């Protein structure tokens, strides 16, 4: 069976994984991103990480078919260029060519959220589905769309950004510069902010007790859900408000694209089904246009691969490129 390397570039760390063609993660290695020097040094670091991973696993370079790299930013996957990264100073960097100077091997490039979606499609929650959208609830909302085995990234690579659809016109200001973006209301960060607001309005709420005391006092994305399960009315109101926002965006995705499946990932998705998934499905079902007659509905499920989705999807970018080539005649 052929083997591939996937590299997930994060804000502070690089993570590489050895991945089989069916998406099994065989080994991983982590490395700090380090102080930024130049694109050339960055490319060399990525190749060094891949080589060290191989050496630790006892594999030779010629047993690797391709490398895939997931970037937190805007990429031109066809040209192998990183156009823009908000947290790393890279503009118009021909990363594929720079890496191939060090190691002459096919190298594929993708956006990190799109890689996570691709990983879930081939090796996680989306196995067997023809179309999948992955929504990851974290600091922001990451999302990726996969149709027929290929990432849908838009004609210019900037598509699939569901976190930045406005759900409240004139609403809260987002990091992207727009107001009312979905991630300002339904990310894990937004849930914590909402929880704190409801706690301030309800000094008697059980949520205060669940947050600990003194230096251990800590409001998290779990606080409202945990207190709601114990019957706290204010916490239930916070959860309901959060679920309304989450469902608004999911329902928009369903009604525009009617994907076979939507997988929800990120820490918030670990809540019990009765707290998150079931009420989310109920809310979406009420407004799903398919309720007016279509026999089949979009399935809303939990993502399965956790933080590994990005590495696995990066390693499988070659499959997305191949499917696109077969479909469109271009890479
Ligand atoms: Zn935004």
PDB file of N, CA and C in Angstrom, residues 69-85 90-97 107-112 114 151 153-159 317 321 324 330-331:
ATOM      1  N   UNK A  69       0.576  19.588   2.231  1.00  0.00           N
ATOM      2  CA  UNK A  69       0.778  20.583   3.280  1.00  0.00           C
ATOM      3  C   UNK A  69      -0.506  21.402   3.479  1.00  0.00           C
ATOM      4  N   UNK A  70      -0.979  21.441   4.714  1.00  0.00           N
ATOM      5  CA  UNK A  70      -2.160  22.240   5.059  1.00  0.00           C
ATOM      6  C   UNK A  70      -1.728  23.549   5.677  1.00  0.00           C
ATOM      7  N   UNK A  71      -2.191  24.658   5.116  1.00  0.00           N
ATOM      8  CA  UNK A  71      -1.738  25.999   5.513  1.00  0.00           C
ATOM      9  C   UNK A  71      -2.899  26.799   6.117  1.00  0.00           C
ATOM     10  N   UNK A  72      -2.671  27.480   7.253  1.00  0.00           N
ATOM     11  CA  UNK A  72      -3.738  28.314   7.815  1.00  0.00           C
ATOM     12  C   UNK A  72      -3.819  29.645   7.078  1.00  0.00           C
ATOM     13  N   UNK A  73      -4.370  29.606   5.881  1.00  0.00           N
ATOM     14  CA  UNK A  73      -4.452  30.827   5.092  1.00  0.00           C
ATOM     15  C   UNK A  73      -4.955  30.534   3.694  1.00  0.00           C
ATOM     16  N   UNK A  74      -4.727  31.492   2.828  1.00  0.00           N
ATOM     17  CA  UNK A  74      -5.241  31.405   1.463  1.00  0.00           C
ATOM     18  C   UNK A  74      -4.155  30.854   0.539  1.00  0.00           C
ATOM     19  N   UNK A  75      -4.471  29.764  -0.156  1.00  0.00           N
ATOM     20  CA  UNK A  75      -3.472  29.146  -1.032  1.00  0.00           C
ATOM     21  C   UNK A  75      -4.006  29.019  -2.454  1.00  0.00           C
ATOM     22  N   UNK A  76      -3.078  28.983  -3.404  1.00  0.00           N
ATOM     23  CA  UNK A  76      -3.414  28.625  -4.782  1.00  0.00           C
ATOM     24  C   UNK A  76      -2.926  27.193  -4.953  1.00  0.00           C
ATOM     25  N   UNK A  77      -3.839  26.239  -4.782  1.00  0.00           N
ATOM     26  CA  UNK A  77      -3.417  24.833  -4.750  1.00  0.00           C
ATOM     27  C   UNK A  77      -2.897  24.377  -6.108  1.00  0.00           C
ATOM     28  N   UNK A  78      -3.454  24.918  -7.196  1.00  0.00           N
ATOM     29  CA  UNK A  78      -3.020  24.492  -8.527  1.00  0.00           C
ATOM     30  C   UNK A  78      -1.587  24.940  -8.801  1.00  0.00           C
ATOM     31  N   UNK A  79      -1.238  26.140  -8.356  1.00  0.00           N
ATOM     32  CA  UNK A  79       0.111  26.673  -8.612  1.00  0.00           C
ATOM     33  C   UNK A  79       1.090  26.372  -7.485  1.00  0.00           C
ATOM     34  N   UNK A  80       0.609  25.865  -6.359  1.00  0.00           N
ATOM     35  CA  UNK A  80       1.498  25.572  -5.245  1.00  0.00           C
ATOM     36  C   UNK A  80       2.016  26.813  -4.548  1.00  0.00           C
ATOM     37  N   UNK A  81       1.165  27.843  -4.493  1.00  0.00           N
ATOM     38  CA  UNK A  81       1.581  29.128  -3.914  1.00  0.00           C
ATOM     39  C   UNK A  81       0.752  29.461  -2.672  1.00  0.00           C
ATOM     40  N   UNK A  82       1.431  29.902  -1.605  1.00  0.00           N
ATOM     41  CA  UNK A  82       0.727  30.432  -0.435  1.00  0.00           C
ATOM     42  C   UNK A  82       0.507  31.916  -0.698  1.00  0.00           C
ATOM     43  N   UNK A  83      -0.752  32.329  -0.835  1.00  0.00           N
ATOM     44  CA  UNK A  83      -1.028  33.736  -1.155  1.00  0.00           C
ATOM     45  C   UNK A  83      -0.999  34.630   0.074  1.00  0.00           C
ATOM     46  N   UNK A  84      -1.544  34.090   1.191  1.00  0.00           N
ATOM     47  CA  UNK A  84      -1.681  34.951   2.375  1.00  0.00           C
ATOM     48  C   UNK A  84      -1.900  34.097   3.610  1.00  0.00           C
ATOM     49  N   UNK A  85      -1.193  34.380   4.689  1.00  0.00           N
ATOM     50  CA  UNK A  85      -1.461  33.736   5.980  1.00  0.00           C
ATOM     51  C   UNK A  85      -1.587  34.833   7.026  1.00  0.00           C
ATOM     52  N   UNK A  90       3.620  35.386   5.341  1.00  0.00           N
ATOM     53  CA  UNK A  90       3.879  34.824   4.016  1.00  0.00           C
ATOM     54  C   UNK A  90       2.941  35.428   2.988  1.00  0.00           C
ATOM     55  N   UNK A  91       3.521  35.996   1.932  1.00  0.00           N
ATOM     56  CA  UNK A  91       2.726  36.538   0.828  1.00  0.00           C
ATOM     57  C   UNK A  91       3.329  36.005  -0.457  1.00  0.00           C
ATOM     58  N   UNK A  92       2.490  35.418  -1.322  1.00  0.00           N
ATOM     59  CA  UNK A  92       2.930  34.952  -2.648  1.00  0.00           C
ATOM     60  C   UNK A  92       4.171  34.054  -2.559  1.00  0.00           C
ATOM     61  N   UNK A  93       4.140  33.082  -1.675  1.00  0.00           N
ATOM     62  CA  UNK A  93       5.300  32.199  -1.497  1.00  0.00           C
ATOM     63  C   UNK A  93       5.115  30.914  -2.321  1.00  0.00           C
ATOM     64  N   UNK A  94       6.024  30.649  -3.266  1.00  0.00           N
ATOM     65  CA  UNK A  94       5.911  29.421  -4.081  1.00  0.00           C
ATOM     66  C   UNK A  94       6.441  28.209  -3.300  1.00  0.00           C
ATOM     67  N   UNK A  95       5.684  27.820  -2.283  1.00  0.00           N
ATOM     68  CA  UNK A  95       6.169  26.850  -1.300  1.00  0.00           C
ATOM     69  C   UNK A  95       6.475  25.489  -1.923  1.00  0.00           C
ATOM     70  N   UNK A  96       5.655  25.067  -2.887  1.00  0.00           N
ATOM     71  CA  UNK A  96       5.871  23.763  -3.516  1.00  0.00           C
ATOM     72  C   UNK A  96       7.241  23.717  -4.196  1.00  0.00           C
ATOM     73  N   UNK A  97       7.534  24.747  -4.986  1.00  0.00           N
ATOM     74  CA  UNK A  97       8.821  24.793  -5.691  1.00  0.00           C
ATOM     75  C   UNK A  97       9.980  24.858  -4.697  1.00  0.00           C
ATOM     76  N   UNK A 107       4.209  17.475  -4.506  1.00  0.00           N
ATOM     77  CA  UNK A 107       3.783  18.164  -3.284  1.00  0.00           C
ATOM     78  C   UNK A 107       2.456  18.879  -3.550  1.00  0.00           C
ATOM     79  N   UNK A 108       1.502  18.665  -2.651  1.00  0.00           N
ATOM     80  CA  UNK A 108       0.176  19.261  -2.792  1.00  0.00           C
ATOM     81  C   UNK A 108      -0.067  20.243  -1.653  1.00  0.00           C
ATOM     82  N   UNK A 109      -0.844  21.275  -1.972  1.00  0.00           N
ATOM     83  CA  UNK A 109      -1.063  22.352  -1.025  1.00  0.00           C
ATOM     84  C   UNK A 109      -2.567  22.537  -0.791  1.00  0.00           C
ATOM     85  N   UNK A 110      -2.940  22.824   0.453  1.00  0.00           N
ATOM     86  CA  UNK A 110      -4.361  23.067   0.734  1.00  0.00           C
ATOM     87  C   UNK A 110      -4.525  23.988   1.933  1.00  0.00           C
ATOM     88  N   UNK A 111      -5.696  24.573   2.062  1.00  0.00           N
ATOM     89  CA  UNK A 111      -6.049  25.344   3.264  1.00  0.00           C
ATOM     90  C   UNK A 111      -6.293  24.356   4.406  1.00  0.00           C
ATOM     91  N   UNK A 112      -5.937  24.716   5.636  1.00  0.00           N
ATOM     92  CA  UNK A 112      -6.011  23.744   6.745  1.00  0.00           C
ATOM     93  C   UNK A 112      -7.432  23.245   7.042  1.00  0.00           C
ATOM     94  N   UNK A 114      -9.868  23.085   4.911  1.00  0.00           N
ATOM     95  CA  UNK A 114     -10.243  22.214   3.797  1.00  0.00           C
ATOM     96  C   UNK A 114      -9.587  20.844   3.948  1.00  0.00           C
ATOM     97  N   UNK A 151     -12.066  18.790  -2.890  1.00  0.00           N
ATOM     98  CA  UNK A 151     -12.383  19.988  -2.117  1.00  0.00           C
ATOM     99  C   UNK A 151     -13.013  21.022  -3.047  1.00  0.00           C
ATOM    100  N   UNK A 153     -13.100  24.651  -3.374  1.00  0.00           N
ATOM    101  CA  UNK A 153     -12.423  25.799  -2.769  1.00  0.00           C
ATOM    102  C   UNK A 153     -12.702  27.089  -3.528  1.00  0.00           C
ATOM    103  N   UNK A 154     -13.620  27.032  -4.498  1.00  0.00           N
ATOM    104  CA  UNK A 154     -13.901  28.237  -5.279  1.00  0.00           C
ATOM    105  C   UNK A 154     -12.873  28.406  -6.389  1.00  0.00           C
ATOM    106  N   UNK A 155     -13.176  29.223  -7.392  1.00  0.00           N
ATOM    107  CA  UNK A 155     -12.286  29.322  -8.569  1.00  0.00           C
ATOM    108  C   UNK A 155     -10.939  29.945  -8.204  1.00  0.00           C
ATOM    109  N   UNK A 156     -10.896  30.672  -7.085  1.00  0.00           N
ATOM    110  CA  UNK A 156      -9.665  31.375  -6.704  1.00  0.00           C
ATOM    111  C   UNK A 156      -9.078  30.861  -5.389  1.00  0.00           C
ATOM    112  N   UNK A 157      -9.644  29.779  -4.863  1.00  0.00           N
ATOM    113  CA  UNK A 157      -9.102  29.196  -3.641  1.00  0.00           C
ATOM    114  C   UNK A 157      -9.606  29.797  -2.356  1.00  0.00           C
ATOM    115  N   UNK A 158     -10.461  30.791  -2.426  1.00  0.00           N
ATOM    116  CA  UNK A 158     -10.892  31.502  -1.210  1.00  0.00           C
ATOM    117  C   UNK A 158     -12.269  31.054  -0.717  1.00  0.00           C
ATOM    118  N   UNK A 159     -12.815  29.988  -1.302  1.00  0.00           N
ATOM    119  CA  UNK A 159     -14.172  29.568  -0.941  1.00  0.00           C
ATOM    120  C   UNK A 159     -14.220  28.669   0.284  1.00  0.00           C
ATOM    121  N   UNK A 317      -4.412  15.069   0.038  1.00  0.00           N
ATOM    122  CA  UNK A 317      -4.700  16.129  -0.937  1.00  0.00           C
ATOM    123  C   UNK A 317      -4.538  15.639  -2.373  1.00  0.00           C
ATOM    124  N   UNK A 321      -6.904  16.316  -5.738  1.00  0.00           N
ATOM    125  CA  UNK A 321      -6.368  16.836  -7.004  1.00  0.00           C
ATOM    126  C   UNK A 321      -6.684  15.874  -8.151  1.00  0.00           C
ATOM    127  N   UNK A 324     -10.370  16.049  -9.096  1.00  0.00           N
ATOM    128  CA  UNK A 324     -10.644  17.290  -9.819  1.00  0.00           C
ATOM    129  C   UNK A 324     -10.156  17.185 -11.270  1.00  0.00           C
ATOM    130  N   UNK A 330      -8.524  19.554 -15.452  1.00  0.00           N
ATOM    131  CA  UNK A 330      -7.433  20.413 -14.951  1.00  0.00           C
ATOM    132  C   UNK A 330      -7.177  20.059 -13.491  1.00  0.00           C
ATOM    133  N   UNK A 331      -6.015  20.396 -12.999  1.00  0.00           N
ATOM    134  CA  UNK A 331      -5.714  20.113 -11.601  1.00  0.00           C
ATOM    135  C   UNK A 331      -6.237  21.250 -10.747  1.00  0.00           C
TER     136      UNK A 331
END
